[in-house]
Coordinates of C-alpha atoms in Angstrom, one line a residue:
M1 CA 9.8 -10.0 -6.6
K2 CA 9.3 -6.8 -4.3
L3 CA 11.3 -3.9 -5.4
S4 CA 13.6 -2.1 -2.6
I5 CA 13.2 1.4 -1.6
L6 CA 16.1 2.4 -4.0
E7 CA 14.6 0.7 -6.9
L8 CA 10.9 2.3 -6.3
A9 CA 12.6 6.0 -6.0
I10 CA 14.4 5.5 -9.3
Q11 CA 11.4 3.9 -11.1
D12 CA 9.1 6.9 -9.8
C13 CA 11.3 9.5 -10.7
L14 CA 11.8 8.1 -14.3
K15 CA 7.7 7.5 -14.6
Y16 CA 6.3 10.8 -13.2
E17 CA 6.6 14.1 -14.5
I18 CA 7.7 16.2 -11.3
A19 CA 10.2 15.1 -8.8
F20 CA 12.6 16.5 -6.4
S21 CA 15.7 15.8 -4.1
K22 CA 17.9 16.9 -1.2
F23 CA 20.1 16.0 1.4
I24 CA 18.1 16.2 4.6
S25 CA 20.0 19.3 6.5
A26 CA 20.4 19.8 10.2
N27 CA 17.7 22.9 9.6
D28 CA 15.2 20.3 8.5
A29 CA 15.9 18.1 11.4
G30 CA 15.4 20.9 14.2
A31 CA 19.4 20.5 14.9
T32 CA 20.2 24.4 14.3
G33 CA 18.2 25.7 17.1
A34 CA 15.9 27.5 14.5
H35 CA 12.3 28.0 15.1
Q36 CA 11.4 26.6 11.7
S37 CA 10.2 23.4 11.4
G38 CA 9.6 20.7 8.6
L39 CA 11.4 19.9 5.4
Y40 CA 12.7 23.2 3.5
I41 CA 12.2 23.3 -0.3
P42 CA 13.9 26.0 -2.1
R43 CA 12.1 28.6 -3.8
E44 CA 13.0 27.4 -7.3
A45 CA 11.1 24.3 -6.8
W46 CA 8.0 25.7 -6.0
S47 CA 6.2 23.8 -8.5
I48 CA 6.7 20.3 -6.7
L49 CA 4.2 21.9 -4.3
F50 CA 2.0 24.3 -5.9
D51 CA 0.5 24.9 -9.3
S52 CA 1.8 28.6 -9.0
P53 CA 4.4 30.3 -6.8
G54 CA 3.7 32.1 -3.4
R55 CA 3.2 35.9 -3.4
K56 CA 5.3 37.9 -0.9
G57 CA 3.0 39.0 1.9
E58 CA 0.8 36.1 1.9
N59 CA 0.9 32.7 3.4
K60 CA -0.3 29.9 1.2
E61 CA -0.9 26.4 2.2
K62 CA -2.1 23.0 0.8
Y63 CA -2.8 19.7 2.2
V64 CA -1.7 16.4 0.7
T65 CA -1.2 12.6 1.5
I66 CA 2.4 11.5 1.2
R67 CA 3.2 7.8 1.0
W68 CA 6.7 7.1 2.6
Q69 CA 9.1 4.2 1.7
D70 CA 6.1 2.5 0.2
D71 CA 5.1 1.6 3.8
F72 CA 2.9 4.4 5.5
E73 CA 1.1 7.5 4.8
T74 CA 1.0 11.1 6.3
D75 CA -1.5 13.8 5.9
S76 CA 0.9 16.7 5.5
R77 CA 0.7 20.3 4.7
F78 CA 2.9 22.1 2.0
I79 CA 3.2 25.8 3.2
Y80 CA 4.6 29.0 1.8
Y81 CA 5.5 31.4 4.4
G82 CA 5.3 34.9 2.6
Q83 CA 4.4 37.4 5.4
K84 CA 6.9 39.9 7.2
T85 CA 10.8 38.8 6.6
R86 CA 9.7 35.0 5.6
N87 CA 10.1 34.1 2.1
E88 CA 10.2 30.1 2.1
Y89 CA 8.6 26.9 1.5
R90 CA 8.4 23.9 3.6
I91 CA 6.6 20.5 4.2
T92 CA 5.0 20.1 7.5
R93 CA 2.8 18.0 9.7
F94 CA 3.9 14.4 9.8
G95 CA 2.3 13.1 12.9
R96 CA 3.8 11.8 16.0
G97 CA 6.5 9.2 15.9
F98 CA 7.6 10.3 12.4
P99 CA 11.1 9.0 12.0
F100 CA 12.9 10.8 9.2
L101 CA 13.4 14.3 10.8
R102 CA 15.5 12.9 13.6
D103 CA 19.3 13.6 13.7
H104 CA 20.1 10.1 12.6
Y105 CA 18.7 11.0 9.2
V106 CA 20.6 14.3 8.8
G107 CA 22.6 13.7 5.3
S108 CA 20.2 11.3 3.9
L109 CA 18.7 11.8 0.6
F110 CA 15.2 12.9 0.6
V111 CA 13.2 12.2 -2.7
L112 CA 9.5 13.6 -3.4
V113 CA 7.6 12.8 -6.3
Q114 CA 4.1 14.0 -7.3
I115 CA 1.7 11.5 -8.4
S116 CA -1.3 13.7 -8.5
P117 CA -1.7 17.2 -7.2
E118 CA -2.9 15.9 -3.9
Y119 CA -0.8 12.5 -3.7
Y120 CA 2.8 12.2 -3.5
R121 CA 5.5 9.2 -2.9
A122 CA 8.5 10.0 -0.7
Y123 CA 11.6 8.0 -0.2
V124 CA 14.6 8.4 2.5
L125 CA 18.0 6.9 1.2
E126 CA 20.5 6.3 3.9
S127 CA 23.6 4.7 2.7
D128 CA 26.3 6.0 0.4
D129 CA 25.8 3.2 -2.0
D130 CA 22.0 3.9 -2.7
I131 CA 22.7 7.6 -2.7
E132 CA 25.1 7.4 -5.6
T133 CA 23.3 4.6 -7.5
F134 CA 20.1 7.0 -7.3
L135 CA 22.0 10.0 -8.5
N136 CA 24.0 8.1 -11.3
S137 CA 20.5 6.5 -12.3
L138 CA 18.8 9.8 -12.8
G139 CA 21.8 11.4 -14.3
I140 CA 22.7 13.9 -11.6
S141 CA 25.3 14.9 -9.6
A142 CA 25.6 15.4 -5.7
N143 CA 25.9 19.0 -6.3
E144 CA 22.5 18.9 -8.4
T145 CA 20.5 18.3 -5.5
N146 CA 18.3 20.5 -3.6
R147 CA 16.4 21.2 -7.0
L148 CA 13.8 19.5 -9.1
I149 CA 15.0 16.6 -11.0
S150 CA 15.1 17.8 -14.6
N151 CA 15.6 16.1 -18.1
D152 CA 17.3 19.3 -19.2
K153 CA 20.7 18.5 -20.3
I154 CA 22.5 21.8 -21.1
D155 CA 21.5 25.4 -20.3
S156 CA 23.8 27.6 -22.3
L157 CA 23.5 27.5 -26.3
S158 CA 27.1 28.5 -26.3
L159 CA 28.1 25.6 -24.2
E160 CA 26.0 23.3 -26.1
Q161 CA 27.8 24.2 -29.4
L162 CA 31.3 23.8 -27.7
F163 CA 29.9 20.2 -26.5
S164 CA 28.7 19.4 -30.1
D165 CA 31.8 20.7 -31.8
Y166 CA 34.0 18.2 -29.2
I167 CA 31.7 15.4 -29.6
R168 CA 31.9 15.5 -33.5
S169 CA 35.8 15.8 -33.1
L170 CA 36.0 12.5 -30.8
Q171 CA 38.1 9.6 -32.3
V172 CA 37.4 7.2 -29.4
D173 CA 33.7 5.8 -28.1
F174 CA 34.2 7.3 -24.7
P175 CA 37.0 9.7 -23.3
S176 CA 38.6 9.2 -20.2
T177 CA 37.4 10.7 -17.1
A178 CA 40.5 13.0 -17.1
E179 CA 39.8 13.9 -20.4
I180 CA 36.1 15.0 -19.8
S181 CA 37.1 16.8 -16.5
A182 CA 39.9 18.9 -18.3
R183 CA 37.6 19.6 -21.4
A184 CA 34.7 20.7 -19.2
R185 CA 37.2 23.3 -17.3
Q186 CA 38.3 24.5 -20.6
F187 CA 34.8 25.1 -21.9
Y188 CA 33.6 26.8 -18.9
N189 CA 36.7 29.2 -18.5
T190 CA 36.1 29.9 -22.2
I191 CA 32.5 30.7 -21.8
H192 CA 33.2 32.9 -18.8
N193 CA 36.4 34.2 -20.2
R194 CA 38.1 34.4 -16.9
H195 CA 39.0 32.0 -14.1
N196 CA 36.7 32.6 -10.9
K197 CA 39.0 33.5 -7.9
K198 CA 36.6 31.8 -5.3
P199 CA 37.7 27.9 -5.2
D200 CA 34.3 26.8 -3.8
E201 CA 32.5 28.3 -6.5
I202 CA 34.5 27.4 -9.5
L203 CA 34.6 23.9 -8.2
L204 CA 31.0 23.6 -8.2
N205 CA 30.8 25.2 -11.6
W206 CA 33.4 22.9 -13.0
L207 CA 31.4 19.8 -11.7
D208 CA 28.4 21.1 -13.2
T209 CA 29.8 21.8 -16.5
E210 CA 31.7 18.2 -16.4
F211 CA 28.4 16.5 -15.8
A212 CA 26.6 18.1 -18.6
L213 CA 29.3 17.3 -21.0
F214 CA 29.4 13.7 -19.9
R215 CA 25.7 13.5 -20.5
A216 CA 25.9 15.3 -23.7
I217 CA 28.7 12.3 -24.9
E218 CA 26.3 9.7 -23.3
H219 CA 23.2 10.8 -25.2
D220 CA 25.3 11.1 -28.3
R221 CA 26.6 7.4 -28.0
Y222 CA 23.5 5.7 -27.0
K223 CA 20.9 7.4 -28.6
M224 CA 20.6 5.0 -31.4
R225 CA 21.0 1.8 -29.4
I226 CA 18.3 2.9 -26.9
A227 CA 15.9 3.7 -29.7
A228 CA 16.3 0.4 -31.3
P229 CA 14.5 -2.7 -29.5
F230 CA 16.7 -4.9 -27.5
A231 CA 16.8 -8.6 -28.5
S232 CA 16.4 -9.9 -25.0
V233 CA 16.1 -8.8 -21.3
D234 CA 19.7 -9.9 -20.6
E235 CA 21.0 -7.4 -23.6
L236 CA 18.8 -4.6 -21.9
V237 CA 20.3 -5.4 -18.5
E238 CA 24.0 -5.5 -19.9
C239 CA 23.4 -2.2 -21.7
A240 CA 21.6 -0.2 -18.5
N241 CA 24.6 -1.7 -16.3
T242 CA 27.5 -0.5 -18.9
L243 CA 26.1 3.2 -18.3
L244 CA 25.4 3.0 -14.8
N245 CA 28.8 1.6 -14.0
R246 CA 30.6 4.3 -16.2
R247 CA 28.6 6.8 -14.3
K248 CA 29.6 5.6 -11.3
S249 CA 33.3 5.1 -11.9
R250 CA 33.2 8.8 -13.4
A251 CA 31.8 10.8 -10.3
G252 CA 34.6 10.1 -7.7
K253 CA 37.4 10.4 -10.4
S254 CA 36.1 13.8 -11.7
L255 CA 36.1 15.3 -8.2
E256 CA 39.8 14.3 -7.7
H257 CA 40.9 15.8 -11.1
H258 CA 38.9 19.2 -10.6
L259 CA 40.4 19.3 -7.1
S260 CA 43.9 18.7 -8.6
E261 CA 43.4 21.8 -10.8
I262 CA 42.4 24.1 -8.1
F263 CA 45.3 22.9 -6.2
R264 CA 47.5 23.9 -9.1
V265 CA 45.9 27.1 -9.9
N266 CA 46.5 28.0 -6.2
R267 CA 50.0 27.0 -6.7
L268 CA 49.8 24.3 -3.8
A269 CA 52.6 21.4 -3.8
F270 CA 50.9 18.1 -3.6
D271 CA 50.9 14.5 -4.9
S272 CA 48.0 12.8 -5.5
Q273 CA 47.6 8.8 -5.1
A274 CA 51.3 8.6 -3.4
V275 CA 51.8 5.3 -1.9
T276 CA 51.9 5.3 2.0
E277 CA 51.8 2.3 4.4
G278 CA 50.4 -1.0 3.3
N279 CA 50.3 0.2 0.0
K280 CA 47.5 2.5 0.7
K281 CA 47.1 5.9 -2.0
P282 CA 45.5 8.8 -0.3
D283 CA 43.9 11.1 -2.7
F284 CA 46.1 14.0 -1.7
I285 CA 49.0 14.7 0.3
F286 CA 50.7 18.2 0.9
P287 CA 53.6 19.0 0.0
G288 CA 54.0 15.6 -1.4
R289 CA 55.3 12.1 -1.0
L290 CA 58.9 12.8 -0.8
Q291 CA 58.4 14.9 2.4
Y292 CA 56.0 12.0 3.7
H293 CA 58.7 9.5 3.7
D294 CA 61.4 11.8 4.5
P295 CA 62.4 11.1 8.3
K296 CA 63.7 14.6 8.7
F297 CA 60.9 16.3 7.4
N298 CA 58.6 17.9 10.1
K299 CA 55.5 15.8 10.2
E300 CA 53.5 18.6 11.8
S301 CA 53.8 20.2 8.2
L302 CA 52.2 17.4 6.2
V303 CA 48.6 17.6 5.3
F304 CA 46.2 15.0 4.3
L305 CA 43.1 15.2 1.9
G306 CA 40.6 12.5 1.2
A307 CA 38.0 13.3 -1.6
K308 CA 34.4 11.4 -1.6
T309 CA 31.4 12.5 -3.2
T310 CA 29.3 11.3 -0.1
C311 CA 30.9 10.2 3.1
K312 CA 27.9 9.4 5.4
D313 CA 29.2 5.9 5.6
R314 CA 32.6 5.9 3.8
W315 CA 34.5 8.5 5.9
R316 CA 36.3 5.8 8.0
Q317 CA 37.9 4.4 4.8
I318 CA 40.5 7.4 5.1
L319 CA 41.4 6.6 8.8
N320 CA 44.5 4.2 7.9
E321 CA 45.4 5.6 4.5
A322 CA 48.6 7.9 5.9
D323 CA 49.5 7.0 9.5
L324 CA 52.0 9.7 10.0
I325 CA 49.2 12.5 9.4
S326 CA 46.7 13.7 11.9
P327 CA 44.3 15.2 11.9
K328 CA 43.0 14.0 8.5
H329 CA 40.9 16.2 6.1
L330 CA 38.1 15.0 4.0
F331 CA 36.3 16.8 1.2
T332 CA 32.8 15.9 0.4
L333 CA 30.0 17.1 -1.6
Q334 CA 27.8 15.7 1.1
Q335 CA 25.3 18.0 2.3
G336 CA 24.4 17.6 6.1
I337 CA 25.7 15.0 8.5
S338 CA 24.1 14.0 11.8
E339 CA 25.5 15.5 14.9
N340 CA 26.5 12.0 16.1
Q341 CA 28.2 11.0 13.2
L342 CA 30.0 14.5 13.2
Q343 CA 31.1 13.9 17.0
E344 CA 32.5 10.4 15.9
M345 CA 34.4 11.9 12.7
Y346 CA 36.0 14.5 15.3
E347 CA 36.7 11.7 17.8
H348 CA 38.8 10.2 15.1
R349 CA 40.5 13.6 14.1
V350 CA 38.8 13.8 10.8
V351 CA 38.2 17.4 9.8
L352 CA 35.4 17.9 7.1
V353 CA 36.0 20.0 3.9
V354 CA 32.9 21.2 2.1
P355 CA 32.0 23.8 -0.6
R356 CA 31.2 27.1 1.2
P357 CA 27.5 27.1 0.3
Y358 CA 27.0 23.8 2.0
I359 CA 28.2 24.6 5.4
H360 CA 24.7 25.9 6.6
T361 CA 23.5 22.4 5.8
F362 CA 25.1 21.2 8.8
P363 CA 24.4 21.2 12.5
K364 CA 25.2 24.8 13.8
T365 CA 27.3 23.4 16.8
F366 CA 29.7 21.9 14.2
R367 CA 29.9 24.7 11.6
D368 CA 32.8 26.5 13.0
R369 CA 34.8 23.3 12.7
I370 CA 34.3 22.7 9.2
L371 CA 36.5 24.1 6.4
S372 CA 35.5 25.6 3.1
L373 CA 37.8 24.8 0.2
D374 CA 39.0 28.1 0.4
G375 CA 39.7 28.0 4.2
F376 CA 41.5 24.4 3.5
I377 CA 43.8 26.0 0.7
S378 CA 44.6 29.0 3.2
M379 CA 45.5 26.5 5.9
V380 CA 47.8 24.4 3.5
R381 CA 49.8 27.5 2.6
S382 CA 50.3 28.5 6.5
K383 CA 51.6 24.8 7.1
C384 CA 53.4 23.8 4.1

């Protein structure tokens, strides 16, 4: 049976030593009006392109063959621009009719795998389900894209020790998502000895720490099982599905837990999972469910926030979750969405909220309509 594009992308990333992923941005697709062209690769990921980093003051290039979607090949160029004020890496020269730098693909996940120094495979994953399955299968989170796909589990020795002590103290096979999220925040704040006052930055740091802790627990619990032979293919599939399903269920819930803590630290009144019409349960209502159901309360002072790690397809799910509130705000870790999709969102009065560092990945014409997490908190304070 022929493997799907998703399965091929996962298989290649696990098989080969160097791989990279990123959400295709408006800048990549030329939707920002910038003069640059081609897929931007961050400087920290230079090794996916070259055998040594570019030198400031010099341009550097390399020609390669890239096979896309296991379907067609392009003779493309890796280039480092180091002259004058430029200091960046890009992939260019895809040929006439190349589909993946069109506006439609902004927000899709681009995956690049080095097969040899001159031959690469590339995949573009469009749907939220495919993107999340890919990330979970590789053990990375949405905010760990735009970088090399690494097998490194924990960067900080001090953090590693906290993780190790915690895992040894566990009395259960696997803690709940709420427990792991809370411990991750505790460990991060212990290491840094302070609460960062910037909500966008602290949220991303908590997410990174929480996912590292989750992987450390997962490795501890399954290292012996994976090392032993499986009695049958069915047993192997069952084990793999258990791991993948736990990763999927964790991702969205952990985002909600960390957002809740951000809102508590910033002393916002809110309820999560409050029941509204049709037994719907929005992620967050400000100031809360009592005010939502109080006919005397000014409905203009209510704020709705949904939370989805990716929202390329799923943003429509929030439209009927709280009929009394418009516009509806949606927090996401998605990096980049096409102009057409953003226009459709705003026609349905959906306002995006994303971590401040991600705003630049969206088309320039929409950036002033997108809120950072800090901006959202200020807006809620002004209304509630």
